PDB file of C-alpha atoms in Angstrom:
ATOM      1  CA  MET A   1       0.000   0.000   0.000  1.00  0.00           C
ATOM      2  CA  LEU A   2       1.295   3.447  -0.946  1.00  0.00           C
ATOM      3  CA  ILE A   3       1.183   5.789   2.062  1.00  0.00           C
ATOM      4  CA  LEU A   4       1.654   9.554   2.321  1.00  0.00           C
ATOM      5  CA  GLY A   5       2.538  11.100   5.678  1.00  0.00           C
ATOM      6  CA  ILE A   6       1.989  14.837   6.208  1.00  0.00           C
ATOM      7  CA  ASP A   7       3.197  16.940   9.140  1.00  0.00           C
ATOM      8  CA  THR A   8       2.511  20.680   9.234  1.00  0.00           C
ATOM      9  CA  ALA A   9       1.841  20.961  12.967  1.00  0.00           C
ATOM     10  CA  GLY A  10       5.069  22.809  13.797  1.00  0.00           C
ATOM     11  CA  HIS A  11       7.200  25.411  12.095  1.00  0.00           C
ATOM     12  CA  ARG A  12       8.330  23.033   9.338  1.00  0.00           C
ATOM     13  CA  THR A  13       6.478  21.332   6.519  1.00  0.00           C
ATOM     14  CA  GLY A  14       7.221  17.625   6.252  1.00  0.00           C
ATOM     15  CA  THR A  15       6.126  14.793   3.967  1.00  0.00           C
ATOM     16  CA  ALA A  16       7.014  11.123   3.649  1.00  0.00           C
ATOM     17  CA  LEU A  17       6.159   8.464   1.092  1.00  0.00           C
ATOM     18  CA  LEU A  18       6.079   4.800   2.082  1.00  0.00           C
ATOM     19  CA  ASP A  19       5.217   1.516   0.448  1.00  0.00           C
ATOM     20  CA  GLY A  20       3.911  -0.380   3.451  1.00  0.00           C
ATOM     21  CA  GLU A  21       6.812  -0.424   5.913  1.00  0.00           C
ATOM     22  CA  GLU A  22       9.372   0.560   3.259  1.00  0.00           C
ATOM     23  CA  VAL A  23      10.402   4.227   3.218  1.00  0.00           C
ATOM     24  CA  LEU A  24      10.552   5.557  -0.354  1.00  0.00           C
ATOM     25  CA  ALA A  25      11.334   9.234   0.229  1.00  0.00           C
ATOM     26  CA  THR A  26      10.993  12.089   2.724  1.00  0.00           C
ATOM     27  CA  ARG A  27      11.019  15.853   2.312  1.00  0.00           C
ATOM     28  CA  TRP A  28      10.896  18.774   4.727  1.00  0.00           C
ATOM     29  CA  SER A  29      11.462  22.509   4.611  1.00  0.00           C
ATOM     30  CA  SER A  30      10.946  25.655   6.648  1.00  0.00           C
ATOM     31  CA  GLY A  31       8.652  28.376   5.375  1.00  0.00           C
ATOM     32  CA  ARG A  32       4.967  28.986   4.767  1.00  0.00           C
ATOM     33  CA  HIS A  33       3.038  25.725   4.915  1.00  0.00           C
ATOM     34  CA  SER A  34       0.521  26.952   2.346  1.00  0.00           C
ATOM     35  CA  ALA A  35       3.265  27.672  -0.197  1.00  0.00           C
ATOM     36  CA  LEU A  36       5.299  24.524   0.408  1.00  0.00           C
ATOM     37  CA  LEU A  37       2.988  21.580   0.976  1.00  0.00           C
ATOM     38  CA  VAL A  38       1.322  20.916  -2.401  1.00  0.00           C
ATOM     39  CA  PRO A  39       4.507  21.394  -4.495  1.00  0.00           C
ATOM     40  CA  MET A  40       6.388  19.205  -2.002  1.00  0.00           C
ATOM     41  CA  ILE A  41       3.863  16.382  -2.379  1.00  0.00           C
ATOM     42  CA  ALA A  42       4.015  16.668  -6.176  1.00  0.00           C
ATOM     43  CA  GLU A  43       7.819  16.530  -6.119  1.00  0.00           C
ATOM     44  CA  LEU A  44       7.750  13.563  -3.743  1.00  0.00           C
ATOM     45  CA  PHE A  45       5.647  11.487  -6.147  1.00  0.00           C
ATOM     46  CA  SER A  46       7.591  12.708  -9.184  1.00  0.00           C
ATOM     47  CA  SER A  47      10.877  11.651  -7.587  1.00  0.00           C
ATOM     48  CA  GLN A  48       9.566   8.091  -7.365  1.00  0.00           C
ATOM     49  CA  GLN A  49       7.824   8.211 -10.765  1.00  0.00           C
ATOM     50  CA  LEU A  50       4.529   7.363  -9.111  1.00  0.00           C
ATOM     51  CA  PRO A  51       1.087   8.774  -9.988  1.00  0.00           C
ATOM     52  CA  LEU A  52      -1.106  10.220  -7.257  1.00  0.00           C
ATOM     53  CA  ASP A  53      -3.938   7.827  -8.104  1.00  0.00           C
ATOM     54  CA  LYS A  54      -1.836   4.958  -6.708  1.00  0.00           C
ATOM     55  CA  LEU A  55      -2.142   6.481  -3.237  1.00  0.00           C
ATOM     56  CA  GLY A  56      -3.948   4.163  -0.825  1.00  0.00           C
ATOM     57  CA  LEU A  57      -3.565   5.821   2.585  1.00  0.00           C
ATOM     58  CA  ILE A  58      -2.913   9.323   3.897  1.00  0.00           C
ATOM     59  CA  GLY A  59      -1.809  10.059   7.443  1.00  0.00           C
ATOM     60  CA  VAL A  60      -1.816  13.671   8.620  1.00  0.00           C
ATOM     61  CA  ALA A  61      -0.779  15.242  11.917  1.00  0.00           C
ATOM     62  CA  LYS A  62      -4.056  16.507  13.360  1.00  0.00           C
ATOM     63  CA  GLY A  63      -2.732  18.437  16.345  1.00  0.00           C
ATOM     64  CA  PRO A  64      -1.997  19.923  18.645  1.00  0.00           C
ATOM     65  CA  GLY A  65       0.113  22.426  16.755  1.00  0.00           C
ATOM     66  CA  THR A  66       0.043  25.798  15.063  1.00  0.00           C
ATOM     67  CA  TYR A  67      -3.374  26.966  13.919  1.00  0.00           C
ATOM     68  CA  THR A  68      -2.442  27.787  10.323  1.00  0.00           C
ATOM     69  CA  GLY A  69      -0.151  24.781   9.911  1.00  0.00           C
ATOM     70  CA  LEU A  70      -2.754  22.284  11.094  1.00  0.00           C
ATOM     71  CA  ARG A  71      -5.450  23.837   8.935  1.00  0.00           C
ATOM     72  CA  VAL A  72      -3.266  23.682   5.808  1.00  0.00           C
ATOM     73  CA  GLY A  73      -2.254  20.064   6.459  1.00  0.00           C
ATOM     74  CA  VAL A  74      -5.739  18.752   7.230  1.00  0.00           C
ATOM     75  CA  VAL A  75      -7.464  20.604   4.370  1.00  0.00           C
ATOM     76  CA  THR A  76      -4.849  19.412   1.867  1.00  0.00           C
ATOM     77  CA  ALA A  77      -5.051  15.823   3.121  1.00  0.00           C
ATOM     78  CA  LYS A  78      -8.856  15.808   2.896  1.00  0.00           C
ATOM     79  CA  ALA A  79      -8.761  17.187  -0.653  1.00  0.00           C
ATOM     80  CA  LEU A  80      -6.266  14.499  -1.691  1.00  0.00           C
ATOM     81  CA  ALA A  81      -8.338  11.764  -0.070  1.00  0.00           C
ATOM     82  CA  ARG A  82     -11.477  12.890  -1.878  1.00  0.00           C
ATOM     83  CA  SER A  83      -9.735  13.162  -5.254  1.00  0.00           C
ATOM     84  CA  THR A  84      -7.831   9.860  -5.060  1.00  0.00           C
ATOM     85  CA  GLY A  85     -10.160   7.726  -2.960  1.00  0.00           C
ATOM     86  CA  ALA A  86      -7.356   7.090  -0.458  1.00  0.00           C
ATOM     87  CA  VAL A  87      -8.149   6.315   3.179  1.00  0.00           C
ATOM     88  CA  LEU A  88      -7.431   9.297   5.476  1.00  0.00           C
ATOM     89  CA  LEU A  89      -6.416   8.985   9.139  1.00  0.00           C
ATOM     90  CA  GLY A  90      -5.534  11.785  11.557  1.00  0.00           C
ATOM     91  CA  ILE A  91      -2.589  11.146  13.871  1.00  0.00           C
ATOM     92  CA  PRO A  92      -1.956  13.065  17.136  1.00  0.00           C
ATOM     93  CA  THR A  93       1.120  15.238  16.591  1.00  0.00           C
ATOM     94  CA  LEU A  94       2.812  14.388  19.869  1.00  0.00           C
ATOM     95  CA  ASP A  95       2.200  10.642  19.375  1.00  0.00           C
ATOM     96  CA  ALA A  96       4.104  10.878  16.089  1.00  0.00           C
ATOM     97  CA  MET A  97       6.959  12.693  17.789  1.00  0.00           C
ATOM     98  CA  ALA A  98       7.081  10.217  20.686  1.00  0.00           C
ATOM     99  CA  ALA A  99       7.315   7.331  18.212  1.00  0.00           C
ATOM    100  CA  GLN A 100      10.743   8.637  17.169  1.00  0.00           C
ATOM    101  CA  ALA A 101      12.248   7.724  20.550  1.00  0.00           C
ATOM    102  CA  PRO A 102      14.354   4.526  20.685  1.00  0.00           C
ATOM    103  CA  ARG A 103      12.376   1.468  21.705  1.00  0.00           C
ATOM    104  CA  ASP A 104      14.514   0.983  24.821  1.00  0.00           C
ATOM    105  CA  GLY A 105      13.198   4.255  26.255  1.00  0.00           C
ATOM    106  CA  ASP A 106      10.663   3.610  29.005  1.00  0.00           C
ATOM    107  CA  GLN A 107       9.906   7.314  29.546  1.00  0.00           C
ATOM    108  CA  VAL A 108       9.628   9.935  26.820  1.00  0.00           C
ATOM    109  CA  LEU A 109       9.102  13.680  27.066  1.00  0.00           C
ATOM    110  CA  VAL A 110       7.828  15.369  23.902  1.00  0.00           C
ATOM    111  CA  ALA A 111       8.132  19.130  23.447  1.00  0.00           C
ATOM    112  CA  LEU A 112       7.084  20.983  20.282  1.00  0.00           C
ATOM    113  CA  GLN A 113       8.026  24.655  19.950  1.00  0.00           C
ATOM    114  CA  ALA A 114       5.094  27.047  20.036  1.00  0.00           C
ATOM    115  CA  HIS A 115       5.231  30.841  20.283  1.00  0.00           C
ATOM    116  CA  LYS A 116       6.759  33.266  22.781  1.00  0.00           C
ATOM    117  CA  GLY A 117       8.949  30.739  24.607  1.00  0.00           C
ATOM    118  CA  ARG A 118       6.172  28.193  25.012  1.00  0.00           C
ATOM    119  CA  VAL A 119       6.096  24.520  24.088  1.00  0.00           C
ATOM    120  CA  LEU A 120       3.427  21.897  23.581  1.00  0.00           C
ATOM    121  CA  ALA A 121       4.543  19.163  25.973  1.00  0.00           C
ATOM    122  CA  ALA A 122       3.448  15.685  26.976  1.00  0.00           C
ATOM    123  CA  ARG A 123       4.995  12.759  28.831  1.00  0.00           C
ATOM    124  CA  TYR A 124       4.744   9.137  27.695  1.00  0.00           C
ATOM    125  CA  VAL A 125       5.569   5.832  29.397  1.00  0.00           C
ATOM    126  CA  ARG A 126       6.132   2.479  27.704  1.00  0.00           C
ATOM    127  CA  SER A 127       3.684  -0.243  28.621  1.00  0.00           C
ATOM    128  CA  THR A 128       4.603  -3.856  29.303  1.00  0.00           C
ATOM    129  CA  GLU A 129       3.460  -4.587  25.734  1.00  0.00           C
ATOM    130  CA  GLY A 130       6.001  -2.087  24.430  1.00  0.00           C
ATOM    131  CA  ARG A 131       3.512   0.635  23.427  1.00  0.00           C
ATOM    132  CA  LEU A 132       4.028   4.277  24.329  1.00  0.00           C
ATOM    133  CA  GLU A 133       1.065   5.598  26.292  1.00  0.00           C
ATOM    134  CA  LEU A 134       0.240   9.106  27.449  1.00  0.00           C
ATOM    135  CA  ALA A 135       1.059   9.652  31.107  1.00  0.00           C
ATOM    136  CA  ASP A 136       0.129  13.346  31.155  1.00  0.00           C
ATOM    137  CA  ALA A 137      -2.321  15.124  28.875  1.00  0.00           C
ATOM    138  CA  PRO A 138      -0.685  17.523  26.352  1.00  0.00           C
ATOM    139  CA  ALA A 139      -0.349  21.044  27.687  1.00  0.00           C
ATOM    140  CA  MET A 140       0.897  24.424  26.492  1.00  0.00           C
ATOM    141  CA  VAL A 141       3.519  25.597  28.996  1.00  0.00           C
ATOM    142  CA  ARG A 142       6.443  27.942  29.232  1.00  0.00           C
ATOM    143  CA  ALA A 143       9.574  26.047  28.200  1.00  0.00           C
ATOM    144  CA  ASP A 144      11.552  27.345  31.168  1.00  0.00           C
ATOM    145  CA  SER A 145       8.907  25.935  33.522  1.00  0.00           C
ATOM    146  CA  LEU A 146       9.757  22.371  32.509  1.00  0.00           C
ATOM    147  CA  GLU A 147      11.977  20.482  34.898  1.00  0.00           C
ATOM    148  CA  THR A 148      15.216  19.020  33.604  1.00  0.00           C
ATOM    149  CA  PRO A 149      14.273  15.455  32.585  1.00  0.00           C
ATOM    150  CA  GLU A 150      15.380  12.641  34.838  1.00  0.00           C
ATOM    151  CA  PRO A 151      18.389  10.613  33.640  1.00  0.00           C
ATOM    152  CA  GLY A 152      17.296   7.969  31.152  1.00  0.00           C
ATOM    153  CA  THR A 153      14.267   9.914  29.936  1.00  0.00           C
ATOM    154  CA  TRP A 154      14.309  10.386  26.177  1.00  0.00           C
ATOM    155  CA  VAL A 155      13.339  13.848  24.958  1.00  0.00           C
ATOM    156  CA  VAL A 156      11.895  14.250  21.463  1.00  0.00           C
ATOM    157  CA  THR A 157      11.769  17.896  20.461  1.00  0.00           C
ATOM    158  CA  ASP A 158      12.446  20.453  17.762  1.00  0.00           C
ATOM    159  CA  GLY A 159      14.117  22.783  20.265  1.00  0.00           C
ATOM    160  CA  ALA A 160      16.021  21.103  23.121  1.00  0.00           C
ATOM    161  CA  HIS A 161      17.796  24.381  23.909  1.00  0.00           C
ATOM    162  CA  LEU A 162      14.498  25.724  25.247  1.00  0.00           C
ATOM    163  CA  ILE A 163      14.344  23.070  27.982  1.00  0.00           C
ATOM    164  CA  PRO A 164      16.395  23.714  31.133  1.00  0.00           C
ATOM    165  CA  GLY A 165      19.602  21.686  31.203  1.00  0.00           C
ATOM    166  CA  LEU A 166      19.394  20.482  27.586  1.00  0.00           C
ATOM    167  CA  GLU A 167      20.903  21.254  24.187  1.00  0.00           C
ATOM    168  CA  ASP A 168      20.163  19.731  20.784  1.00  0.00           C
ATOM    169  CA  ASP A 169      23.236  17.475  21.080  1.00  0.00           C
ATOM    170  CA  SER A 170      22.577  16.356  24.666  1.00  0.00           C
ATOM    171  CA  PRO A 171      22.439  12.619  25.412  1.00  0.00           C
ATOM    172  CA  PHE A 172      18.954  11.105  25.236  1.00  0.00           C
ATOM    173  CA  VAL A 173      17.709  13.895  22.940  1.00  0.00           C
ATOM    174  CA  VAL A 174      16.092  13.127  19.572  1.00  0.00           C
ATOM    175  CA  PHE A 175      15.902  16.188  17.324  1.00  0.00           C
ATOM    176  CA  SER A 176      12.565  16.001  15.519  1.00  0.00           C
ATOM    177  CA  ASP A 177      12.660  18.029  12.315  1.00  0.00           C
ATOM    178  CA  ASN A 178      10.133  15.949  10.374  1.00  0.00           C
ATOM    179  CA  SER A 179       7.470  13.748  11.994  1.00  0.00           C
ATOM    180  CA  ALA A 180       5.822  12.924   8.656  1.00  0.00           C
ATOM    181  CA  LEU A 181       7.500   9.503   8.540  1.00  0.00           C
ATOM    182  CA  SER A 182       6.128   8.590  11.969  1.00  0.00           C
ATOM    183  CA  VAL A 183       2.725   9.949  10.943  1.00  0.00           C
ATOM    184  CA  GLY A 184       2.701   7.648   7.917  1.00  0.00           C
ATOM    185  CA  ARG A 185       3.808   4.628   9.950  1.00  0.00           C
ATOM    186  CA  LEU A 186       1.196   5.208  12.669  1.00  0.00           C
ATOM    187  CA  ALA A 187      -1.487   5.660  10.015  1.00  0.00           C
ATOM    188  CA  PHE A 188      -0.496   2.309   8.475  1.00  0.00           C
ATOM    189  CA  ARG A 189      -0.735   0.596  11.867  1.00  0.00           C
ATOM    190  CA  GLY A 190      -4.095   2.221  12.493  1.00  0.00           C
ATOM    191  CA  HIS A 191      -5.398   1.141   9.108  1.00  0.00           C
ATOM    192  CA  ARG A 192      -4.298  -2.459   9.693  1.00  0.00           C
ATOM    193  CA  ALA A 193      -6.002  -2.338  13.105  1.00  0.00           C
ATOM    194  CA  GLY A 194      -9.292  -1.458  11.409  1.00  0.00           C
ATOM    195  CA  ARG A 195      -9.565   2.313  11.826  1.00  0.00           C
ATOM    196  CA  GLN A 196     -12.081   3.814   9.427  1.00  0.00           C
ATOM    197  CA  SER A 197     -11.349   6.644   7.008  1.00  0.00           C
ATOM    198  CA  GLU A 198     -11.882  10.186   8.323  1.00  0.00           C
ATOM    199  CA  THR A 199     -12.122  11.855   4.916  1.00  0.00           C
ATOM    200  CA  TYR A 200     -15.182  13.885   5.874  1.00  0.00           C
ATOM    201  CA  SER A 201     -15.054  13.872   9.668  1.00  0.00           C
ATOM    202  CA  LEU A 202     -11.439  14.860  10.425  1.00  0.00           C
ATOM    203  CA  THR A 203     -10.867  18.252  12.048  1.00  0.00           C
ATOM    204  CA  PRO A 204      -7.700  19.766  13.535  1.00  0.00           C
ATOM    205  CA  GLU A 205      -7.298  19.535  17.307  1.00  0.00           C
ATOM    206  CA  TYR A 206      -6.035  22.716  18.959  1.00  0.00           C
ATOM    207  CA  LEU A 207      -5.071  23.181  22.586  1.00  0.00           C
ATOM    208  CA  ARG A 208      -6.537  26.659  22.446  1.00  0.00           C
ATOM    209  CA  PRO A 209      -8.596  28.651  19.915  1.00  0.00           C
ATOM    210  CA  PRO A 210      -6.833  30.891  17.372  1.00  0.00           C
ATOM    211  CA  ALA A 211      -6.025  34.400  18.575  1.00  0.00           C
ATOM    212  CA  VAL A 212      -8.072  35.973  15.783  1.00  0.00           C
ATOM    213  CA  THR A 213     -11.129  34.530  14.047  1.00  0.00           C
ATOM    214  CA  LEU A 214     -13.220  35.926  11.217  1.00  0.00           C
ATOM    215  CA  LYS A 215     -16.932  36.179  11.920  1.00  0.00           C
ATOM    216  CA  PRO A 216     -19.793  38.018  10.250  1.00  0.00           C
ATOM    217  CA  GLY A 217     -19.417  41.689  11.099  1.00  0.00           C
ATOM    218  CA  GLY A 218     -15.666  41.641  11.679  1.00  0.00           C
ATOM    219  CA  LEU A 219     -12.771  40.066  13.521  1.00  0.00           C
ATOM    220  CA  THR A 220     -12.997  38.515  16.974  1.00  0.00           C
ATOM    221  CA  VAL A 221      -9.863  38.660  19.105  1.00  0.00           C
ATOM    222  CA  ALA A 222      -9.473  36.025  21.813  1.00  0.00           C
ATOM    223  CA  ALA A 223      -9.353  37.177  25.420  1.00  0.00           C
ATOM    224  CA  GLY A 224      -5.837  37.949  26.589  1.00  0.00           C
ATOM    225  CA  THR A 225      -4.570  38.576  23.063  1.00  0.00           C
ATOM    226  CA  LYS A 226      -2.889  41.889  22.411  1.00  0.00           C
ATOM    227  CA  ARG A 227      -4.235  43.381  19.212  1.00  0.00           C
ATOM    228  CA  GLU A 228      -1.863  45.498  17.187  1.00  0.00           C
ATOM    229  CA  GLY A 229      -2.726  47.197  13.923  1.00  0.00           C
ATOM    230  CA  THR A 230      -5.255  45.660  11.544  1.00  0.00           C
ATOM    231  CA  ALA A 231      -5.471  41.951  10.878  1.00  0.00           C
ATOM    232  CA  THR A 232      -6.512  40.762   7.457  1.00  0.00           C
ATOM    233  CA  ARG A 233      -7.219  37.447   5.837  1.00  0.00           C
TER     234      ARG A 233
END
């Protein structure tokens, strides 16, 4: 089965193409998700000389993550699923990041950069069956409020320098610059386990509402958000 993984939850745009468990190609880049994602997918398939209509499964990071990034990823994935007939499954962003930790790690801390020194963080523990399970619900916190991880805890992050006592090259740190491969793999496992396609039901999952929303009659600014100048869509 040909599988496309999409990750636009963070500051990077990432894609991965798999044939079952075999990795065919991956791509990632920094920049505007809306400008990068569709051309990146086209180039990914072109590099393997594969047509889009061979696509059987799409996995997309569904959140938490950046508002615009998640929206771009989910909308693009749904459009592809409708046009190709591929199965679509949403994958929790932090689950995909946690899956990048080595299998000998019994405890995993995941931290995805957000804005203004904050991170989306969650802690996972490995079950006796070898599966990573959430120990703490994902939360948006100040990076400097996180405690230095205990020795032996793996940290999967796109910004270890934000966490007290860590750097990107610290032991037990996995630098996550593209979770699209994990997204594709988790989607494949979910599909084999019988999960049904979410082509029409999938929606992004945010930890908090966007700072500015467009409603009839004008813009609505979320409480606690400083409004500067004029926002446009």
